[in-house]
XYZ file of C-alpha atoms in Angstrom:
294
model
C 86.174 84.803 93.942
C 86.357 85.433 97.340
C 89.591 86.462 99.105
C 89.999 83.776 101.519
C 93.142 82.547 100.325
C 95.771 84.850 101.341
C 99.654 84.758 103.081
C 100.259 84.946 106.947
C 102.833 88.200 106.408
C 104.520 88.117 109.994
C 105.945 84.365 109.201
C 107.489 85.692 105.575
C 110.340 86.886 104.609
C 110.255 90.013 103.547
C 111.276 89.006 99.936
C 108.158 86.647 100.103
C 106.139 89.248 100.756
C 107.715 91.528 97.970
C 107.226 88.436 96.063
C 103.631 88.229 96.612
C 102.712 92.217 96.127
C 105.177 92.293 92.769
C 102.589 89.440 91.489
C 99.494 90.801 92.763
C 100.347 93.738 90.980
C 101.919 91.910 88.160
C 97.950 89.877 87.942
C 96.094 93.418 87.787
C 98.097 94.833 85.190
C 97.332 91.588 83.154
C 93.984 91.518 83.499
C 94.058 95.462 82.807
C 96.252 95.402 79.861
C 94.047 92.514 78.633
C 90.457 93.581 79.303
C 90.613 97.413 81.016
C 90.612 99.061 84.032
C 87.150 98.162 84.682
C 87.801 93.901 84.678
C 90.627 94.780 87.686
C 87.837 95.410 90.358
C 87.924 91.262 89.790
C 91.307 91.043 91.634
C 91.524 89.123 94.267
C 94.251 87.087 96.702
C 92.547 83.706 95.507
C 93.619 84.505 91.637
C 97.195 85.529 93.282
C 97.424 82.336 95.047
C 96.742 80.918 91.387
C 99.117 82.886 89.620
C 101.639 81.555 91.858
C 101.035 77.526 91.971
C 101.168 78.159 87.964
C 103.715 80.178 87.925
C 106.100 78.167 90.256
C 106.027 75.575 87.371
C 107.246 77.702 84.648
C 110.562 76.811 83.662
C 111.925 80.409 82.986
C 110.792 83.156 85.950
C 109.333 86.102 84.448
C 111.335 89.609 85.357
C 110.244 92.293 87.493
C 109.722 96.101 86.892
C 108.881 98.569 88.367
C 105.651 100.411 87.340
C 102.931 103.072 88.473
C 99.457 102.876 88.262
C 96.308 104.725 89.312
C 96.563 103.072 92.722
C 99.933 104.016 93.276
C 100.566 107.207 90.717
C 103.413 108.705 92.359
C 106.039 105.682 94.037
C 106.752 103.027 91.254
C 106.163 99.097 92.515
C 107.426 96.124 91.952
C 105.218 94.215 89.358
C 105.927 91.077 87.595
C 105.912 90.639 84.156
C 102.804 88.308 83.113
C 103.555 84.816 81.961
C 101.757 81.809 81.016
C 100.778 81.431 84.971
C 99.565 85.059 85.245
C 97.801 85.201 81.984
C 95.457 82.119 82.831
C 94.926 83.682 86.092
C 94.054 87.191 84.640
C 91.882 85.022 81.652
C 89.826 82.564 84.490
C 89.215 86.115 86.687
C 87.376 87.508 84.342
C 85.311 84.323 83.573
C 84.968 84.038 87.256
C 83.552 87.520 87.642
C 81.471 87.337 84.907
C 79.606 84.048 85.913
C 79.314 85.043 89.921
C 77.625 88.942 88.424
C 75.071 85.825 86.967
C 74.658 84.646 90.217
C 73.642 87.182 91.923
C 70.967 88.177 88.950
C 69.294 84.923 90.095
C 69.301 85.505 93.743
C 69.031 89.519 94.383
C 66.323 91.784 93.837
C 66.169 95.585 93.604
C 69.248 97.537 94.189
C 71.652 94.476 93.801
C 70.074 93.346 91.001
C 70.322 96.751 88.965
C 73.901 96.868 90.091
C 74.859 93.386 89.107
C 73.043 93.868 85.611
C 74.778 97.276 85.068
C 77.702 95.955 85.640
C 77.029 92.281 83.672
C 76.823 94.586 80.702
C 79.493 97.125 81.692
C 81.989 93.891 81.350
C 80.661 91.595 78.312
C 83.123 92.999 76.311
C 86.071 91.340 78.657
C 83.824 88.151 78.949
C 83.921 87.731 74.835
C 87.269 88.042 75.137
C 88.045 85.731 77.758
C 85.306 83.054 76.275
C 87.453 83.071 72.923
C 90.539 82.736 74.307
C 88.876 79.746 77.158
C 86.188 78.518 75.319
C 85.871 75.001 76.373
C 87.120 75.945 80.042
C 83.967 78.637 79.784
C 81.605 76.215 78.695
C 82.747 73.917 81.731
C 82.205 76.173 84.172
C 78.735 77.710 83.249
C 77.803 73.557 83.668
C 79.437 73.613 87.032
C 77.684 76.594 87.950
C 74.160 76.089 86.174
C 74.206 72.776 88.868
C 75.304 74.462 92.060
C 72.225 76.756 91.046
C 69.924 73.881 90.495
C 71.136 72.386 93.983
C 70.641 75.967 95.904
C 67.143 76.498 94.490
C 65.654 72.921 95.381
C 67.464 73.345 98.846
C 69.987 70.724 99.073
C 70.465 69.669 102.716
C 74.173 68.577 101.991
C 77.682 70.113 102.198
C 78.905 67.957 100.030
C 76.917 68.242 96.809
C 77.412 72.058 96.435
C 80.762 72.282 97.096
C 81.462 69.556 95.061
C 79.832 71.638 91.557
C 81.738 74.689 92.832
C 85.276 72.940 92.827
C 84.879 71.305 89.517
C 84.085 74.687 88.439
C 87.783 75.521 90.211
C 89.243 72.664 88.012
C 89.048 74.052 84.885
C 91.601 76.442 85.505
C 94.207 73.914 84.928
C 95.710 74.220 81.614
C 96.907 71.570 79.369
C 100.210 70.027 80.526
C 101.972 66.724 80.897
C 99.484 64.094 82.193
C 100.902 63.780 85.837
C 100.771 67.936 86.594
C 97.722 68.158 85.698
C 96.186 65.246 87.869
C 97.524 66.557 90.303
C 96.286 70.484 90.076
C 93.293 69.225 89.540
C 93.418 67.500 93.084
C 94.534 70.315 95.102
C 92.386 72.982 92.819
C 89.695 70.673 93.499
C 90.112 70.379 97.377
C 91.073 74.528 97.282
C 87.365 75.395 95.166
C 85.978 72.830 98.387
C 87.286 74.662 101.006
C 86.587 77.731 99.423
C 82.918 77.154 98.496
C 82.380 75.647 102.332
C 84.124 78.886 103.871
C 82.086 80.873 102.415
C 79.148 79.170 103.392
C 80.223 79.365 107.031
C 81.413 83.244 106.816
C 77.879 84.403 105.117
C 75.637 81.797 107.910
C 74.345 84.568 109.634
C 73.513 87.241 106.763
C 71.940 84.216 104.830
C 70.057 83.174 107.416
C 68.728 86.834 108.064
C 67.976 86.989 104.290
C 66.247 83.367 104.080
C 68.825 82.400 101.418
C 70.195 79.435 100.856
C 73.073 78.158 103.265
C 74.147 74.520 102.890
C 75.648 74.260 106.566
C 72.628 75.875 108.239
C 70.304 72.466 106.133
C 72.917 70.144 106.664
C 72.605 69.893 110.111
C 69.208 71.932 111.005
C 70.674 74.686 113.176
C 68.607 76.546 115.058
C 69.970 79.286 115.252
C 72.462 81.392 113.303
C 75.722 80.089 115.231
C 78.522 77.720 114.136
C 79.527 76.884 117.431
C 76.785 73.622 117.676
C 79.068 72.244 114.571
C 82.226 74.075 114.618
C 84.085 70.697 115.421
C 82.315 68.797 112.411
C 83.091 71.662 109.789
C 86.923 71.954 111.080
C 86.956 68.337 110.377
C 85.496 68.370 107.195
C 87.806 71.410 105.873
C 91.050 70.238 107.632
C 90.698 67.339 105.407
C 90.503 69.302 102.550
C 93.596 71.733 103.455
C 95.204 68.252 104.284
C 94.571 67.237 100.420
C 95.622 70.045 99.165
C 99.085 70.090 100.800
C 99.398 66.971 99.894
C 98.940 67.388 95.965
C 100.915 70.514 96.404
C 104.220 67.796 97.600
C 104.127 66.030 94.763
C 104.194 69.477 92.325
C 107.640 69.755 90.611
C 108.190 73.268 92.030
C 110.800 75.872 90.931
C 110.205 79.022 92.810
C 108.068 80.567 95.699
C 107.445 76.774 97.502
C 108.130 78.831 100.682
C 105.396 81.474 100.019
C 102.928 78.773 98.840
C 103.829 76.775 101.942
C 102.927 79.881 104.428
C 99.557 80.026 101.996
C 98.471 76.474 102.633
C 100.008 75.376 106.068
C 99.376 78.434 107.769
C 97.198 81.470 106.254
C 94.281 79.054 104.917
C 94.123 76.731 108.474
C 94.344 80.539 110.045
C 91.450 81.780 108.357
C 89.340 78.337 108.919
C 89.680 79.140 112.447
C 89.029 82.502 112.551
C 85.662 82.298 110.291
C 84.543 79.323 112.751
C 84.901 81.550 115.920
C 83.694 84.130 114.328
C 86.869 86.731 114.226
C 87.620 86.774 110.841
C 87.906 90.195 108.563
C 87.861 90.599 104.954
C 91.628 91.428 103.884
C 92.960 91.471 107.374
C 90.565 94.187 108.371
C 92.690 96.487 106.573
C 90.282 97.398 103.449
C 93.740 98.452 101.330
C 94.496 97.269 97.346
C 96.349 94.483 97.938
C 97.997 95.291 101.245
C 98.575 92.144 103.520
């Protein structure tokens, strides 16, 4: 995915943000002791912030080690031990990957390309595997995707149609549970795979429109030029409402652990990061370019 979805560290505690690096690490070791060292380039804070809101419904809290790795060879971390939470998030990382390497086969020429189709092939080993162990939640999401394609290619002048086929694709990483958690995932992963997919859009408005690609809030409302500022108030609007709905959901969870780190995730790092990506100040990963540092 992306990395949009991430803490606001000064406002934890410093057990929260212990919390969050012992399952960041705890998610790459899962998706490295599942698929290899290869699928962990994959990692990102938006599969974190998954492992978490499935995690924090697990009735028993998986331990934490401590454990080295070729990141960190010499000091030992914290890491949690994968469970049902972190192996779904490890499992729909590697779908994710896979699909997005797609992606960019449709839309890149040249160097890009040859890269993307190296690596396509360098991980369809780990994409078998995840496809047999998420087969229908696979098939789901190459729909999803196959339509948000369709939509970008015959230049869809809406914000709402896109986004829309990208957060159903989000959906799907709700597992099977009682009736009532899963409606409600499936709202606020819904309404996160929204805001996500319309971030995006806004972060990449000025390399897509310097490539001539495809950028639904550049159609939507015929900009001129390459600068949010003509509709920064309409797109707050439209993704406040969708932070709104995912607190919301997020309420009526039935949550055992980390509510206070999830909290600082929705009410404060994702509303942070809508504003600084609509004045145009936001950095990828803080601006610190560190494996998982906050």
């Amino acid at each position: 995915m992306f990395g949009f979805i991430r803490p606001v560290k000064p406002e934890l505690r410093m057990r929260e943000v212990e919390r969050f690096q012992a399952v960041y690490c705890g998610l790459c070791h899962a998706i490295r002791e599942q698929y290899g060292h290869l699928h962990t380039l994959s990692l990102s804070y938006d599969m974190v912030f998954l492992a978490l809101v499935l995690g924090c419904l697990e009735p028993d809290e998986p331990a934490t080690v401590r454990r080295r790795c070729g990141v960190s060879p010499v000091r030992s971390k914290p890491v949690c031990l994968p469970g049902q939470g972190l192996w779904r998030a490890a499992d729909f990382s590697v779908l994710l990957t896979w699909h997005k390497l797609g992606d960019t086969l449709l839309d890149e020429h040249g160097a890009k390309y040859l890269a993307a189709k190296t690596m396509r092939a360098l991980l369809k080993p780990g994409y078998d595997k995840a496809c047999a162990r998420l087969p229908e939640e696979n098939t789901a999401i190459a729909a999803c995707l196959a339509e948000l394609y369709a939509l970008e290619q015959a230049k869809t002048p809406s914000i709402d149609q896109p986004a829309d086929a990208f957060a159903r694709a989000l959906v799907m990483a709700v597992p099977h549970m009682d009736e009532m958690t899963m409606r409600i995932l499936r709202q606020m992963f819904y309404h996160t795979g929204r805001w996500v997919y319309l971030i995006d859009a806004c972060a990449d408005l000025a390399e897509d429109w310097q490539a001539g690609a495809y950028n639904p809030v550049a159609l939507r409302f015929q900009l001129e030029a390459p600068s949010l500022a003509p509709v920064r108030e309409d797109m707050e609007i439209t993704l406040q409402r969708s932070l709104a709905d995912i607190f919301c959901a997020f309420q009526l969870l039935d949550v055992r652990r980390d509510q206070g780190l999830l909290e600082n995730i929705i009410r404060l790092g994702l509303p942070l990061v809508t504003r600084q990506v609509l004045d145009g100040t936001y950095q990828s990963n803080g601006g610190q370019n560190r494996h998982g540092s906050l």
